[in-house]
Amino acid sequence: MRWLTKESIEHIALGAAVLGTGGGGDPYLGKLMALEAIKTYGPIKLLSIEELADDALIVPLSMMGSPTIGVEKIPSIEELVAPLEKIEETLGQKAAALMPIEVGGVNSLVPVLAAAAKGLPLVDADAMGRAFPESQMVTFYLDGHSADPTVLADEKGNTVVITPKDGHWGEKLARAITVQMGGSSTVCDYALPGSVVKKSAIPGTLTKSEEIGRLLLHKSGDGTHPIKRLLAVLNGYELLTGKLTDIQRTLTGGFTRGICEVEGIHDDAGRMVTLHFQNEQLLATEGEKPLAITPDLIAILDVETGQPITTEGLRYGMRVTVIAFPCDPKWRTKKGIETAGPRYFGYPVEYEPVEKLQEGGGK
């Protein structure tokens, strides 16, 4: 157990934006809200999964919807606490701790607000090890656990409880309700006992985010560029350094979907990489050749600072470095690839690990 500090929040927000692969909501908003929550309610305990009692109720809390909407529709404490209180009422059990469902963008820090307001600890784990666009894309689903009940709330005071038969129906129903709630909602799903969280969650991801954020914010003693240091920590690959020459974004079905084109500069002059996203970056290609494929992680970084850029923040003319790095092994299983691999999203490629695709070609 340790305490989350203001410095921790700063670092987590930045590091989770890297792991969020462009999605998960605006990390800057998450940081501001989390810092204000700690200022108002006091510090928050961060627990490792090993510290959880087997019968303790652990509740993930997140935001659902398009990042485009999330920039303008910022949740209040009341909206964040509402689904937590309703799921406790539905289950007849109080939450012992909260956790992020994904370690990406604003969703890595949304539980901090509710935890602070309710005096609950936060678990140093999540169920993705990154961000994904759909709610069944979690390790709890991979391990056969239910999203029943799922609770959604909005800023108008509406609260909806659904009892989906499986994770796919949970996504469909929750997404439709979220669209009716204005394109953004707060959600509690996969409320599970500590014994399950210990086996199924990906441990230490908030600490990992904090380490990444610290690396990007503080200079190294030997002057190594932060992107080089980041690649070493993540076992990652530099795909291209270039400038954004085209960005196409649409808001459809509750998601921000699109592509962006990055034209190589310096050593990469003459190359062009296309990035395909649905809230998160999911596929990087050079012509017909895939460079990195979901569920492996793809991130776009500012070429000078190494700081991550969300899909909503991409702008024409930006100078960026595109990197990719391996996902958690849980996603490289048959069910993991069926759930969050390229074919699920309609991309006409087969999954190959990024280290195989970059064999001999990484930087």
Tab-separated table of C-alpha atoms in Angstrom:
chain	number	residue	atom	x	y	z
A	1	MET	CA	0.000	0.000	0.000
A	2	ARG	CA	1.107	3.539	-0.715
A	3	TRP	CA	-0.517	6.940	-1.069
A	4	LEU	CA	-1.226	8.656	-4.349
A	5	THR	CA	0.282	12.157	-4.351
A	6	LYS	CA	-0.147	15.131	-6.650
A	7	GLU	CA	3.154	14.201	-8.298
A	8	SER	CA	1.895	10.636	-8.798
A	9	ILE	CA	-1.215	11.954	-10.543
A	10	GLU	CA	0.865	14.127	-12.878
A	11	HIS	CA	3.001	11.163	-13.869
A	12	ILE	CA	0.126	8.671	-14.172
A	13	ALA	CA	-1.854	10.997	-16.441
A	14	LEU	CA	1.044	11.266	-18.867
A	15	GLY	CA	2.097	7.625	-18.770
A	16	ALA	CA	-1.471	6.354	-19.141
A	17	ALA	CA	-1.857	8.481	-22.267
A	18	VAL	CA	1.022	6.500	-23.805
A	19	LEU	CA	-0.577	3.184	-22.827
A	20	GLY	CA	-3.952	4.541	-23.969
A	21	THR	CA	-2.773	4.481	-27.619
A	22	GLY	CA	-4.607	7.711	-28.392
A	23	GLY	CA	-7.890	6.815	-26.664
A	24	GLY	CA	-9.392	6.616	-23.194
A	25	GLY	CA	-10.294	10.314	-23.121
A	26	ASP	CA	-8.285	13.469	-22.549
A	27	PRO	CA	-5.589	12.768	-19.903
A	28	TYR	CA	-5.255	16.487	-19.119
A	29	LEU	CA	-8.882	16.649	-17.979
A	30	GLY	CA	-8.402	13.491	-15.937
A	31	LYS	CA	-5.369	14.991	-14.260
A	32	LEU	CA	-7.148	18.231	-13.353
A	33	MET	CA	-10.149	16.381	-11.941
A	34	ALA	CA	-7.994	13.951	-9.939
A	35	LEU	CA	-5.845	16.737	-8.495
A	36	GLU	CA	-8.944	18.669	-7.446
A	37	ALA	CA	-10.422	15.529	-5.856
A	38	ILE	CA	-7.300	14.931	-3.768
A	39	LYS	CA	-7.237	18.600	-2.760
A	40	THR	CA	-10.900	18.461	-1.691
A	41	TYR	CA	-11.149	15.030	-0.094
A	42	GLY	CA	-7.578	14.094	0.827
A	43	PRO	CA	-5.028	11.490	-0.358
A	44	ILE	CA	-5.978	8.059	-1.705
A	45	LYS	CA	-4.551	4.655	-0.841
A	46	LEU	CA	-3.188	2.629	-3.758
A	47	LEU	CA	-3.347	-1.128	-3.153
A	48	SER	CA	-1.586	-3.931	-4.990
A	49	ILE	CA	-3.846	-6.795	-6.058
A	50	GLU	CA	-2.071	-9.061	-3.570
A	51	GLU	CA	-3.512	-6.941	-0.746
A	52	LEU	CA	-7.143	-7.572	-1.749
A	53	ALA	CA	-9.317	-9.815	0.402
A	54	ASP	CA	-10.814	-12.677	-1.604
A	55	ASP	CA	-14.396	-11.716	-0.710
A	56	ALA	CA	-13.919	-7.946	-1.147
A	57	LEU	CA	-16.080	-6.308	-3.840
A	58	ILE	CA	-13.849	-4.516	-6.357
A	59	VAL	CA	-15.666	-2.128	-8.689
A	60	PRO	CA	-14.232	-0.722	-11.936
A	61	LEU	CA	-15.420	2.764	-12.810
A	62	SER	CA	-14.936	4.425	-16.184
A	63	MET	CA	-16.358	6.717	-18.812
A	64	MET	CA	-17.918	5.383	-21.992
A	65	GLY	CA	-18.282	7.288	-25.251
A	66	SER	CA	-16.356	9.139	-27.889
A	67	PRO	CA	-13.282	11.175	-26.865
A	68	THR	CA	-14.685	13.962	-29.070
A	69	ILE	CA	-17.712	14.233	-26.763
A	70	GLY	CA	-15.657	13.763	-23.604
A	71	VAL	CA	-13.639	16.906	-24.257
A	72	GLU	CA	-16.813	18.998	-23.932
A	73	LYS	CA	-18.907	16.926	-21.512
A	74	ILE	CA	-16.891	16.783	-18.305
A	75	PRO	CA	-18.416	14.628	-15.534
A	76	SER	CA	-19.188	15.896	-12.044
A	77	ILE	CA	-18.430	14.043	-8.826
A	78	GLU	CA	-22.145	13.319	-8.510
A	79	GLU	CA	-22.231	11.676	-11.944
A	80	LEU	CA	-19.184	9.553	-11.117
A	81	VAL	CA	-20.485	8.406	-7.745
A	82	ALA	CA	-24.010	7.597	-9.023
A	83	PRO	CA	-23.226	4.310	-10.832
A	84	LEU	CA	-21.071	3.155	-7.911
A	85	GLU	CA	-23.878	3.682	-5.408
A	86	LYS	CA	-26.425	2.029	-7.709
A	87	ILE	CA	-24.281	-1.073	-8.314
A	88	GLU	CA	-23.721	-1.391	-4.542
A	89	GLU	CA	-27.491	-1.190	-4.044
A	90	THR	CA	-28.121	-3.737	-6.812
A	91	LEU	CA	-25.569	-6.231	-5.452
A	92	GLY	CA	-26.383	-5.603	-1.800
A	93	GLN	CA	-22.693	-5.158	-0.976
A	94	LYS	CA	-20.435	-2.151	-0.423
A	95	ALA	CA	-17.366	-1.698	-2.584
A	96	ALA	CA	-14.074	-2.347	-0.809
A	97	ALA	CA	-12.013	-0.624	-3.516
A	98	LEU	CA	-12.265	0.892	-6.988
A	99	MET	CA	-10.097	0.245	-10.034
A	100	PRO	CA	-9.720	1.563	-13.577
A	101	ILE	CA	-11.158	-0.743	-16.226
A	102	GLU	CA	-8.486	0.519	-18.635
A	103	VAL	CA	-5.192	2.282	-18.110
A	104	GLY	CA	-5.591	4.949	-20.747
A	105	GLY	CA	-6.243	8.672	-20.846
A	106	VAL	CA	-8.926	10.013	-18.543
A	107	ASN	CA	-10.162	6.503	-17.661
A	108	SER	CA	-7.015	5.761	-15.703
A	109	LEU	CA	-7.880	8.621	-13.341
A	110	VAL	CA	-11.705	8.716	-13.315
A	111	PRO	CA	-11.838	6.215	-10.413
A	112	VAL	CA	-9.609	8.546	-8.381
A	113	LEU	CA	-12.440	11.064	-8.126
A	114	ALA	CA	-15.021	8.595	-6.862
A	115	ALA	CA	-12.484	6.901	-4.578
A	116	ALA	CA	-11.592	10.243	-3.009
A	117	ALA	CA	-15.239	11.246	-2.565
A	118	LYS	CA	-16.209	7.896	-1.001
A	119	GLY	CA	-13.019	7.382	1.041
A	120	LEU	CA	-12.131	4.165	-0.808
A	121	PRO	CA	-8.739	2.820	-1.890
A	122	LEU	CA	-7.743	2.351	-5.531
A	123	VAL	CA	-6.310	-0.889	-6.955
A	124	ASP	CA	-3.010	-0.747	-8.874
A	125	ALA	CA	-4.328	-2.786	-11.807
A	126	ASP	CA	-6.672	-2.633	-14.776
A	127	ALA	CA	-8.358	-5.068	-17.158
A	128	MET	CA	-6.718	-4.101	-20.471
A	129	GLY	CA	-3.110	-2.997	-19.924
A	130	ARG	CA	-3.938	-0.275	-22.460
A	131	ALA	CA	-7.175	1.273	-23.796
A	132	PHE	CA	-9.655	-0.438	-26.125
A	133	PRO	CA	-12.819	1.023	-27.652
A	134	GLU	CA	-15.362	-1.612	-26.537
A	135	SER	CA	-16.362	-2.673	-23.046
A	136	GLN	CA	-16.060	-6.460	-23.551
A	137	MET	CA	-12.378	-6.012	-24.463
A	138	VAL	CA	-11.228	-6.756	-20.936
A	139	THR	CA	-9.351	-9.618	-19.317
A	140	PHE	CA	-12.418	-10.367	-17.167
A	141	TYR	CA	-14.311	-11.224	-20.366
A	142	LEU	CA	-11.391	-13.302	-21.641
A	143	ASP	CA	-11.577	-15.337	-18.433
A	144	GLY	CA	-15.338	-15.905	-18.725
A	145	HIS	CA	-16.612	-13.450	-16.103
A	146	SER	CA	-19.910	-11.606	-16.408
A	147	ALA	CA	-20.639	-7.885	-16.822
A	148	ASP	CA	-24.018	-8.419	-15.098
A	149	PRO	CA	-25.005	-5.987	-13.672
A	150	THR	CA	-23.774	-2.959	-15.602
A	151	VAL	CA	-24.786	0.497	-14.395
A	152	LEU	CA	-24.658	3.725	-16.405
A	153	ALA	CA	-25.260	7.305	-15.277
A	154	ASP	CA	-25.335	10.730	-16.894
A	155	GLU	CA	-25.149	14.384	-15.856
A	156	LYS	CA	-28.959	14.743	-15.918
A	157	GLY	CA	-29.419	12.366	-12.980
A	158	ASN	CA	-30.423	9.301	-15.026
A	159	THR	CA	-29.189	5.914	-13.840
A	160	VAL	CA	-29.733	2.729	-15.851
A	161	VAL	CA	-29.118	-0.862	-14.701
A	162	ILE	CA	-28.786	-3.554	-17.363
A	163	THR	CA	-28.263	-7.288	-16.980
A	164	PRO	CA	-26.543	-8.378	-20.202
A	165	LYS	CA	-26.199	-12.069	-20.960
A	166	ASP	CA	-22.547	-11.641	-21.980
A	167	GLY	CA	-19.885	-9.033	-22.624
A	168	HIS	CA	-20.865	-8.425	-26.258
A	169	TRP	CA	-24.453	-7.663	-25.295
A	170	GLY	CA	-23.164	-5.491	-22.465
A	171	GLU	CA	-21.260	-3.420	-25.027
A	172	LYS	CA	-24.195	-3.154	-27.448
A	173	LEU	CA	-26.734	-2.141	-24.812
A	174	ALA	CA	-24.425	0.198	-22.900
A	175	ARG	CA	-23.271	1.894	-26.126
A	176	ALA	CA	-26.861	2.535	-27.250
A	177	ILE	CA	-27.765	3.975	-23.846
A	178	THR	CA	-24.614	6.116	-23.870
A	179	VAL	CA	-25.583	7.592	-27.247
A	180	GLN	CA	-28.998	8.519	-25.798
A	181	MET	CA	-27.278	10.035	-22.772
A	182	GLY	CA	-25.547	12.505	-25.091
A	183	GLY	CA	-22.606	10.450	-26.292
A	184	SER	CA	-20.907	10.072	-22.904
A	185	SER	CA	-21.736	8.224	-19.684
A	186	THR	CA	-20.101	6.939	-16.514
A	187	VAL	CA	-20.115	3.178	-16.077
A	188	CYS	CA	-19.572	0.505	-13.451
A	189	ASP	CA	-19.299	-3.033	-14.837
A	190	TYR	CA	-17.450	-6.246	-14.019
A	191	ALA	CA	-17.818	-5.681	-10.263
A	192	LEU	CA	-16.049	-8.795	-9.011
A	193	PRO	CA	-14.567	-10.309	-5.839
A	194	GLY	CA	-10.932	-9.798	-4.952
A	195	SER	CA	-10.188	-13.478	-5.658
A	196	VAL	CA	-11.144	-12.954	-9.319
A	197	VAL	CA	-9.325	-9.636	-9.667
A	198	LYS	CA	-6.122	-11.254	-8.387
A	199	LYS	CA	-6.242	-13.877	-11.149
A	200	SER	CA	-7.721	-11.868	-14.021
A	201	ALA	CA	-6.590	-8.234	-13.817
A	202	ILE	CA	-3.295	-6.945	-15.191
A	203	PRO	CA	-1.308	-5.908	-12.113
A	204	GLY	CA	0.797	-2.805	-11.529
A	205	THR	CA	-0.436	-0.766	-14.475
A	206	LEU	CA	-0.901	2.497	-12.576
A	207	THR	CA	2.659	2.171	-11.267
A	208	LYS	CA	3.814	1.424	-14.814
A	209	SER	CA	2.017	4.564	-16.038
A	210	GLU	CA	3.654	6.571	-13.276
A	211	GLU	CA	7.116	5.319	-14.288
A	212	ILE	CA	6.489	6.220	-17.945
A	213	GLY	CA	5.245	9.686	-17.010
A	214	ARG	CA	8.252	10.313	-14.783
A	215	LEU	CA	10.576	9.264	-17.605
A	216	LEU	CA	8.944	11.676	-20.063
A	217	LEU	CA	8.788	14.620	-17.665
A	218	HIS	CA	12.341	14.451	-16.311
A	219	LYS	CA	15.573	14.634	-18.307
A	220	SER	CA	18.095	11.831	-18.108
A	221	GLY	CA	21.588	12.472	-16.823
A	222	ASP	CA	23.187	11.347	-20.082
A	223	GLY	CA	20.963	13.457	-22.345
A	224	THR	CA	19.264	10.478	-24.034
A	225	HIS	CA	16.127	11.532	-25.909
A	226	PRO	CA	12.969	10.599	-23.948
A	227	ILE	CA	11.560	8.561	-26.855
A	228	LYS	CA	14.692	6.391	-26.914
A	229	ARG	CA	14.390	5.845	-23.165
A	230	LEU	CA	10.688	5.053	-23.515
A	231	LEU	CA	11.320	2.457	-26.220
A	232	ALA	CA	13.870	0.748	-23.988
A	233	VAL	CA	11.381	0.545	-21.100
A	234	LEU	CA	8.514	-0.702	-23.274
A	235	ASN	CA	10.559	-3.044	-25.505
A	236	GLY	CA	9.171	-0.946	-28.323
A	237	TYR	CA	9.953	0.069	-31.881
A	238	GLU	CA	10.068	3.392	-33.670
A	239	LEU	CA	7.920	3.019	-36.799
A	240	LEU	CA	8.403	6.469	-38.318
A	241	THR	CA	9.265	10.075	-37.571
A	242	GLY	CA	7.376	12.526	-39.726
A	243	LYS	CA	4.675	15.160	-40.038
A	244	LEU	CA	0.904	14.729	-40.128
A	245	THR	CA	-0.237	15.442	-43.666
A	246	ASP	CA	-3.861	14.271	-43.434
A	247	ILE	CA	-6.348	13.534	-40.678
A	248	GLN	CA	-9.877	12.208	-41.200
A	249	ARG	CA	-12.163	11.844	-38.188
A	250	THR	CA	-15.847	10.964	-37.966
A	251	LEU	CA	-18.161	10.397	-35.010
A	252	THR	CA	-20.250	7.299	-35.724
A	253	GLY	CA	-21.953	4.767	-33.484
A	254	GLY	CA	-20.556	6.418	-30.354
A	255	PHE	CA	-16.928	6.143	-31.534
A	256	THR	CA	-14.382	8.499	-33.044
A	257	ARG	CA	-13.171	6.669	-36.150
A	258	GLY	CA	-10.674	7.668	-38.788
A	259	ILE	CA	-7.221	7.551	-40.302
A	260	CYS	CA	-4.206	9.824	-40.312
A	261	GLU	CA	-1.259	9.964	-42.668
A	262	VAL	CA	2.290	10.602	-41.462
A	263	GLU	CA	4.890	11.561	-44.075
A	264	GLY	CA	8.446	10.701	-43.125
A	265	ILE	CA	11.082	13.358	-42.492
A	266	HIS	CA	14.851	13.240	-41.917
A	267	ASP	CA	15.976	9.581	-42.082
A	268	ASP	CA	12.410	8.531	-42.941
A	269	ALA	CA	11.990	10.935	-45.881
A	270	GLY	CA	10.082	9.336	-48.746
A	271	ARG	CA	8.037	7.020	-46.493
A	272	MET	CA	4.316	7.314	-45.663
A	273	VAL	CA	2.590	5.543	-42.795
A	274	THR	CA	-1.195	5.331	-42.364
A	275	LEU	CA	-2.702	4.967	-38.894
A	276	HIS	CA	-6.213	3.561	-38.476
A	277	PHE	CA	-8.144	4.299	-35.276
A	278	GLN	CA	-11.439	3.686	-33.482
A	279	ASN	CA	-10.941	5.903	-30.425
A	280	GLU	CA	-7.563	4.093	-30.108
A	281	GLN	CA	-4.836	3.538	-32.709
A	282	LEU	CA	-5.403	-0.002	-33.979
A	283	LEU	CA	-3.356	-0.507	-37.130
A	284	ALA	CA	-0.258	1.059	-38.707
A	285	THR	CA	0.492	0.340	-42.359
A	286	GLU	CA	3.050	1.426	-44.940
A	287	GLY	CA	1.405	0.857	-48.294
A	288	GLU	CA	0.040	-2.690	-48.070
A	289	LYS	CA	2.540	-3.699	-45.382
A	290	PRO	CA	1.366	-3.784	-41.735
A	291	LEU	CA	3.877	-2.337	-39.258
A	292	ALA	CA	1.914	-2.906	-36.041
A	293	ILE	CA	-1.462	-4.513	-35.403
A	294	THR	CA	-3.959	-4.494	-32.519
A	295	PRO	CA	-3.884	-5.795	-29.782
A	296	ASP	CA	-0.265	-4.575	-29.741
A	297	LEU	CA	-0.005	-0.904	-28.801
A	298	ILE	CA	0.556	2.007	-31.198
A	299	ALA	CA	1.236	5.500	-29.874
A	300	ILE	CA	1.856	8.875	-31.493
A	301	LEU	CA	4.372	11.065	-29.647
A	302	ASP	CA	5.532	14.642	-30.022
A	303	VAL	CA	8.890	14.407	-31.783
A	304	GLU	CA	10.632	16.846	-29.400
A	305	THR	CA	9.199	16.005	-25.979
A	306	GLY	CA	8.001	12.425	-26.453
A	307	GLN	CA	4.647	13.355	-24.923
A	308	PRO	CA	1.684	11.357	-26.270
A	309	ILE	CA	-0.984	12.825	-28.553
A	310	THR	CA	-4.573	11.540	-28.408
A	311	THR	CA	-6.554	10.799	-31.567
A	312	GLU	CA	-8.691	13.833	-30.735
A	313	GLY	CA	-5.587	16.018	-30.410
A	314	LEU	CA	-4.047	15.153	-33.790
A	315	ARG	CA	-3.608	18.220	-36.041
A	316	TYR	CA	-2.280	18.768	-39.556
A	317	GLY	CA	1.424	19.632	-39.631
A	318	MET	CA	2.356	18.140	-36.259
A	319	ARG	CA	5.861	16.635	-36.092
A	320	VAL	CA	5.500	13.223	-34.498
A	321	THR	CA	7.182	9.905	-33.856
A	322	VAL	CA	5.032	6.791	-34.174
A	323	ILE	CA	5.987	3.897	-31.898
A	324	ALA	CA	4.623	0.421	-31.239
A	325	PHE	CA	5.181	-2.088	-28.444
A	326	PRO	CA	3.914	-5.507	-27.293
A	327	CYS	CA	0.591	-6.000	-25.520
A	328	ASP	CA	0.071	-8.090	-22.396
A	329	PRO	CA	0.339	-11.848	-23.163
A	330	LYS	CA	-3.366	-12.296	-22.289
A	331	TRP	CA	-4.228	-10.542	-25.557
A	332	ARG	CA	-2.073	-12.872	-27.643
A	333	THR	CA	-4.238	-15.880	-26.806
A	334	LYS	CA	-6.771	-17.183	-29.338
A	335	LYS	CA	-9.659	-15.533	-27.477
A	336	GLY	CA	-7.687	-12.324	-26.994
A	337	ILE	CA	-7.068	-11.992	-30.737
A	338	GLU	CA	-10.689	-12.909	-31.528
A	339	THR	CA	-11.844	-10.206	-29.097
A	340	ALA	CA	-9.518	-7.317	-29.984
A	341	GLY	CA	-7.542	-8.393	-33.031
A	342	PRO	CA	-7.643	-6.815	-36.504
A	343	ARG	CA	-10.383	-9.016	-37.958
A	344	TYR	CA	-12.798	-7.965	-35.221
A	345	PHE	CA	-12.415	-4.339	-36.337
A	346	GLY	CA	-12.759	-5.223	-40.001
A	347	TYR	CA	-9.123	-4.814	-41.034
A	348	PRO	CA	-8.124	-7.341	-43.752
A	349	VAL	CA	-4.933	-8.530	-42.062
A	350	GLU	CA	-4.002	-11.319	-39.686
A	351	TYR	CA	-2.446	-10.520	-36.326
A	352	GLU	CA	1.321	-10.819	-36.100
A	353	PRO	CA	3.351	-9.721	-33.077
A	354	VAL	CA	5.009	-6.348	-33.506
A	355	GLU	CA	8.428	-7.831	-32.781
A	356	LYS	CA	7.987	-10.198	-35.734
A	357	LEU	CA	6.779	-7.416	-38.045
A	358	GLN	CA	9.704	-5.211	-37.018
A	359	GLU	CA	12.326	-7.962	-37.045
A	360	GLY	CA	15.463	-6.352	-38.449
A	361	GLY	CA	13.617	-3.106	-39.150
A	362	GLY	CA	13.115	-1.487	-35.740
A	363	LYS	CA	15.074	1.511	-34.562
